[in-house]
Amino acid sequence: MFGSQVPSVPVTAIDDETYLLDVREDDEWAAGHAPGAHHVPMMELPARLAEVPTDRDVAVICRSGGRSAQVVGYLLGNGWEQVRNADGGMRQWAAVGRPVVTGDGQPGQVI
């Protein structure tokens, strides 16, 4: 529903220079996330906007792409220009073999 309305990026094209913003809930993040991702749950974002850079590429990710698409739309409406939705979310991230870790660096899972 949202995917065609917001700019997106394949998870395979997200590199170390991209600010990866994970907007999933705390339990989802704890179960497994991308190394180097920054965690700001979707509902906390309005109060934490200053944490999201405006001067570099930002990719927003959730479990499958719905919440992150909403966040991309919100950021675009609030002045961000270099922001994209991660196609397929963490499910796609894991499916293509990208690493998923827990807070202590151990292998994680997408829930």
XYZ file of N, CA, C and O in Angstrom:
444
model
N 0.807 -1.195 0.000
C 0.000 0.000 0.000
C 0.852 1.261 0.000
O 0.628 2.171 -0.756
N 1.887 1.309 0.860
C 2.707 2.507 0.947
C 3.900 2.461 0.008
O 4.425 3.489 -0.363
N 4.344 1.252 -0.355
C 5.587 1.095 -1.086
C 5.702 1.915 -2.342
O 6.758 2.419 -2.666
N 4.620 2.056 -3.088
C 4.703 2.801 -4.341
C 4.602 4.305 -4.123
O 4.798 5.077 -5.047
N 4.286 4.724 -2.912
C 4.084 6.137 -2.637
C 5.307 6.814 -2.034
O 5.340 8.028 -1.940
N 6.281 6.051 -1.604
C 7.477 6.621 -0.996
C 8.712 6.071 -1.700
O 8.690 4.966 -2.222
N 9.789 6.860 -1.718
C 11.026 6.348 -2.327
C 11.558 5.169 -1.523
O 11.438 5.127 -0.304
N 12.123 4.209 -2.237
C 12.628 3.017 -1.563
C 14.006 2.640 -2.091
O 14.465 3.159 -3.104
N 14.634 1.708 -1.367
C 15.954 1.217 -1.727
C 15.990 -0.278 -1.426
O 15.489 -0.717 -0.397
N 16.557 -1.087 -2.333
C 16.711 -2.516 -2.025
C 17.661 -2.690 -0.837
O 18.635 -1.941 -0.707
N 17.390 -3.676 0.013
C 18.268 -3.881 1.173
C 19.695 -4.200 0.738
O 20.642 -3.891 1.458
N 19.863 -4.769 -0.424
C 21.207 -5.090 -0.919
C 22.002 -3.846 -1.301
O 23.220 -3.918 -1.444
N 21.320 -2.704 -1.457
C 21.999 -1.460 -1.838
C 22.328 -0.571 -0.641
O 22.931 0.489 -0.807
N 21.957 -1.002 0.556
C 22.246 -0.219 1.756
C 23.675 -0.531 2.190
O 24.013 -1.682 2.451
N 24.498 0.522 2.235
C 25.903 0.317 2.589
C 26.226 0.938 3.946
O 25.356 1.514 4.607
N 27.475 0.830 4.355
C 27.905 1.319 5.665
C 27.826 2.834 5.794
O 27.846 3.355 6.906
N 27.760 3.544 4.686
C 27.665 5.000 4.719
C 26.235 5.473 4.971
O 26.006 6.624 5.314
N 25.277 4.582 4.782
C 23.863 4.916 4.965
C 23.496 4.823 6.435
O 23.852 3.866 7.113
N 22.759 5.802 6.934
C 22.237 5.774 8.296
C 21.008 4.885 8.269
O 20.002 5.219 7.655
N 21.107 3.715 8.893
C 20.015 2.752 8.896
C 19.183 2.951 10.155
O 19.656 2.712 11.269
N 17.958 3.409 9.978
C 17.049 3.717 11.070
C 16.029 2.594 11.226
O 15.193 2.385 10.353
N 16.121 1.866 12.323
C 15.217 0.747 12.610
C 14.102 1.266 13.502
O 14.342 1.713 14.621
N 12.867 1.219 13.004
C 11.726 1.797 13.727
C 10.848 0.736 14.385
O 9.724 1.016 14.796
N 11.354 -0.491 14.507
C 10.576 -1.562 15.138
C 10.513 -1.363 16.652
O 11.235 -0.565 17.231
N 9.655 -2.151 17.288
C 9.483 -2.100 18.740
C 10.691 -2.723 19.445
O 11.481 -3.436 18.839
N 10.808 -2.453 20.733
C 11.956 -2.908 21.517
C 12.159 -4.425 21.454
O 13.296 -4.889 21.345
N 11.070 -5.205 21.521
C 11.223 -6.662 21.505
C 11.726 -7.158 20.154
O 12.524 -8.090 20.082
N 11.292 -6.513 19.081
C 11.760 -6.884 17.742
C 13.244 -6.572 17.602
O 14.023 -7.371 17.070
N 13.645 -5.386 18.059
C 15.045 -4.972 18.011
C 15.913 -5.933 18.822
O 16.967 -6.371 18.363
N 15.466 -6.280 20.040
C 16.252 -7.154 20.911
C 16.441 -8.541 20.298
O 17.501 -9.158 20.466
N 15.440 -9.040 19.580
C 15.533 -10.365 18.967
C 16.574 -10.398 17.857
O 17.231 -11.417 17.645
N 16.731 -9.292 17.148
C 17.723 -9.241 16.084
C 17.576 -8.002 15.230
O 16.468 -7.597 14.898
N 18.711 -7.410 14.898
C 18.732 -6.198 14.076
C 19.996 -6.181 13.219
O 20.891 -7.000 13.418
N 20.026 -5.268 12.294
C 21.202 -5.117 11.441
C 22.339 -4.491 12.243
O 22.110 -3.538 12.999
N 23.548 -5.004 12.096
C 24.681 -4.377 12.775
C 24.807 -2.919 12.336
O 24.649 -2.599 11.162
N 25.044 -2.046 13.263
C 25.224 -0.637 12.935
C 23.940 0.160 12.776
O 23.986 1.366 12.553
N 22.789 -0.499 12.900
C 21.514 0.214 12.789
C 21.286 1.085 14.015
O 21.866 0.850 15.077
N 20.448 2.082 13.860
C 20.076 2.992 14.939
C 18.610 2.747 15.266
O 17.762 2.791 14.378
N 18.320 2.512 16.534
C 16.968 2.122 16.940
C 16.189 3.314 17.505
O 16.574 3.896 18.520
N 15.113 3.658 16.825
C 14.154 4.641 17.316
C 12.770 4.082 16.990
O 12.344 4.125 15.830
N 12.075 3.510 17.978
C 10.744 2.979 17.697
C 9.846 4.036 17.045
O 9.929 5.221 17.378
N 9.016 3.594 16.125
C 8.177 4.494 15.333
C 7.450 5.526 16.191
O 7.430 6.711 15.852
N 6.848 5.106 17.289
C 6.056 6.024 18.095
C 6.909 7.033 18.863
O 6.403 8.047 19.317
N 8.213 6.777 18.985
C 9.115 7.704 19.664
C 9.738 8.713 18.706
O 10.354 9.690 19.141
N 9.603 8.476 17.422
C 10.300 9.304 16.439
C 9.998 10.797 16.551
O 10.933 11.597 16.516
N 8.737 11.216 16.684
C 8.501 12.666 16.758
C 9.308 13.360 17.857
O 9.782 14.480 17.656
N 9.508 12.705 18.978
C 10.269 13.295 20.082
C 11.776 13.162 19.892
O 12.546 13.819 20.598
N 12.185 12.340 18.931
C 13.612 12.060 18.752
C 14.115 12.413 17.350
O 15.154 11.926 16.918
N 13.409 13.296 16.667
C 13.777 13.663 15.296
C 15.209 14.158 15.170
O 15.864 13.918 14.158
N 15.701 14.832 16.196
C 17.058 15.393 16.136
C 18.123 14.314 15.981
O 19.246 14.610 15.554
N 17.797 13.059 16.296
C 18.753 11.966 16.170
C 18.939 11.512 14.724
O 19.907 10.819 14.413
N 18.022 11.881 13.845
C 18.067 11.429 12.451
C 18.785 12.484 11.617
O 18.326 13.629 11.527
N 19.906 12.120 11.007
C 20.666 13.114 10.242
C 19.919 13.596 9.003
O 19.145 12.850 8.399
N 20.181 14.835 8.652
C 19.586 15.411 7.442
C 20.620 15.579 6.337
O 20.275 15.957 5.221
N 21.881 15.286 6.650
C 22.965 15.561 5.701
C 23.566 14.306 5.078
O 24.644 14.346 4.507
N 22.864 13.174 5.183
C 23.355 11.937 4.572
C 22.168 11.039 4.254
O 21.053 11.281 4.690
N 22.433 9.997 3.478
C 21.376 9.055 3.126
C 20.867 8.343 4.367
O 21.650 7.894 5.205
N 19.537 8.232 4.466
C 18.879 7.530 5.559
C 17.997 6.454 4.938
O 17.203 6.728 4.040
N 18.156 5.215 5.413
C 17.262 4.122 5.026
C 16.483 3.734 6.276
O 17.066 3.545 7.340
N 15.156 3.652 6.145
C 14.301 3.311 7.278
C 13.839 1.872 7.103
O 13.410 1.475 6.014
N 13.921 1.090 8.182
C 13.589 -0.328 8.109
C 12.685 -0.729 9.268
O 12.799 -0.180 10.370
N 11.774 -1.659 9.000
C 10.943 -2.283 10.036
C 10.917 -3.773 9.717
O 11.846 -4.284 9.092
N 9.902 -4.498 10.111
C 9.874 -5.938 9.834
C 9.648 -6.216 8.351
O 10.336 -7.016 7.747
N 8.629 -5.573 7.752
C 8.312 -5.900 6.358
C 8.202 -4.693 5.433
O 8.112 -4.863 4.229
N 8.189 -3.498 5.961
C 8.176 -2.307 5.120
C 7.006 -1.364 5.308
O 7.031 -0.247 4.797
N 5.976 -1.761 6.037
C 4.806 -0.907 6.222
C 5.043 0.261 7.158
O 4.785 1.414 6.812
N 5.533 -0.023 8.343
C 5.807 1.053 9.307
C 6.901 1.974 8.799
O 6.808 3.203 8.931
N 7.925 1.389 8.212
C 9.027 2.222 7.725
C 8.571 3.128 6.594
O 9.026 4.271 6.488
N 7.644 2.675 5.754
C 7.108 3.532 4.696
C 6.380 4.728 5.299
O 6.510 5.862 4.802
N 5.641 4.503 6.374
C 4.958 5.612 7.047
C 5.973 6.603 7.606
O 5.789 7.820 7.507
N 7.055 6.089 8.177
C 8.094 6.947 8.737
C 8.784 7.740 7.634
O 9.056 8.935 7.795
N 9.062 7.103 6.496
C 9.670 7.819 5.377
C 8.764 8.984 4.959
O 9.230 10.112 4.770
N 7.473 8.726 4.829
C 6.533 9.793 4.481
C 6.554 10.914 5.501
O 6.535 12.100 5.149
N 6.617 10.556 6.763
C 6.664 11.548 7.844
C 7.941 12.385 7.746
O 7.902 13.618 7.849
N 9.071 11.719 7.556
C 10.342 12.448 7.452
C 10.359 13.357 6.230
O 10.805 14.510 6.311
N 9.877 12.860 5.098
C 9.821 13.696 3.893
C 8.972 14.937 4.142
O 9.303 16.038 3.690
N 7.883 14.779 4.868
C 7.009 15.897 5.181
C 7.584 16.871 6.190
O 7.058 17.966 6.376
N 8.665 16.456 6.841
C 9.297 17.305 7.846
C 10.689 17.774 7.425
O 11.507 18.125 8.277
N 10.959 17.762 6.132
C 12.171 18.380 5.621
C 13.309 17.461 5.221
O 14.304 17.924 4.677
N 13.203 16.173 5.479
C 14.266 15.253 5.058
C 14.149 15.026 3.553
O 13.049 14.907 3.021
N 15.280 14.964 2.879
C 15.280 14.738 1.439
C 15.940 13.427 1.056
O 15.566 12.808 0.080
N 16.932 13.001 1.817
C 17.727 11.810 1.493
C 17.251 10.621 2.307
O 18.048 9.975 2.991
N 15.965 10.308 2.233
C 15.414 9.221 3.033
C 14.666 8.254 2.138
O 13.949 8.666 1.220
N 14.876 6.937 2.378
C 14.275 5.883 1.560
C 13.776 4.759 2.458
O 14.324 4.516 3.527
N 12.774 4.052 1.993
C 12.244 2.883 2.682
C 13.038 1.647 2.249
O 13.256 1.430 1.062
N 13.466 0.837 3.210
C 14.188 -0.404 2.898
C 13.184 -1.444 2.403
O 12.343 -1.922 3.169
N 13.254 -1.768 1.116
C 12.316 -2.717 0.495
C 12.288 -4.054 1.224
O 13.325 -4.699 1.378
N 11.112 -4.451 1.684
C 10.956 -5.757 2.305
C 11.360 -5.839 3.759
O 11.192 -6.880 4.396
N 11.924 -4.770 4.286
C 12.269 -4.705 5.696
C 13.283 -5.742 6.155
O 14.050 -6.299 5.366
N 13.261 -6.002 7.460
C 14.204 -6.953 8.048
C 13.984 -8.367 7.549
O 14.928 -9.156 7.488
N 12.761 -8.702 7.163
C 12.532 -10.037 6.588
C 13.352 -10.205 5.319
O 13.990 -11.239 5.108
N 13.335 -9.187 4.468
C 14.113 -9.252 3.233
C 15.604 -9.170 3.537
O 16.412 -9.856 2.907
N 15.981 -8.344 4.497
C 17.385 -8.214 4.914
C 17.951 -9.598 5.246
O 19.007 -9.990 4.765
N 17.225 -10.332 6.090
C 17.679 -11.669 6.489
C 17.618 -12.649 5.323
O 18.510 -13.490 5.158
N 16.588 -12.534 4.491
C 16.398 -13.473 3.379
C 17.538 -13.414 2.362
O 17.865 -14.422 1.742
N 18.150 -12.242 2.194
C 19.251 -12.125 1.239
C 20.607 -12.385 1.891
O 21.655 -12.214 1.272
N 20.569 -12.806 3.169
C 21.805 -13.205 3.830
C 22.566 -12.107 4.537
O 23.719 -12.310 4.950
N 21.947 -10.958 4.718
C 22.626 -9.892 5.462
C 22.579 -10.238 6.946
O 21.653 -10.890 7.418
N 23.573 -9.820 7.720
C 23.645 -10.238 9.116
C 22.537 -9.654 9.996
O 22.114 -8.512 9.814
N 22.093 -10.466 10.938
C 21.125 -10.077 11.958
C 21.741 -10.473 13.288
O 22.123 -11.632 13.476
N 21.879 -9.494 14.201
C 22.549 -9.739 15.472
C 21.703 -9.260 16.651
O 20.802 -8.437 16.489
N 22.044 -9.760 17.824
C 21.445 -9.277 19.061
C 22.345 -8.178 19.616
O 23.398 -7.874 19.051
N 21.961 -7.618 20.748
C 22.734 -6.533 21.349
C 24.150 -6.905 21.713
O 25.031 -6.048 21.742
N 24.396 -8.188 21.979
C 25.763 -8.610 22.326
C 26.519 -9.200 21.137
O 27.556 -9.823 21.305
N 25.988 -8.967 19.929
C 26.690 -9.407 18.724
C 26.450 -10.842 18.310
O 27.021 -11.301 17.329
N 25.641 -11.566 19.065
C 25.326 -12.952 18.716
C 24.315 -12.995 17.567
O 23.610 -12.018 17.331
N 24.222 -14.106 16.853
C 23.230 -14.208 15.787
C 21.816 -13.966 16.330
O 21.463 -14.460 17.408
N 21.056 -13.175 15.605
C 19.700 -12.850 16.018
C 18.695 -13.394 15.024
O 19.047 -14.072 14.063
N 17.429 -13.064 15.260
C 16.363 -13.473 14.370
C 15.378 -12.335 14.197
O 15.277 -11.457 15.037
N 14.663 -12.377 13.098
C 13.647 -11.370 12.828
C 12.308 -11.921 13.315
O 11.902 -13.007 12.928
N 11.684 -11.165 14.221
C 10.360 -11.579 14.718
C 9.319 -10.562 14.314
O 9.623 -9.457 13.964
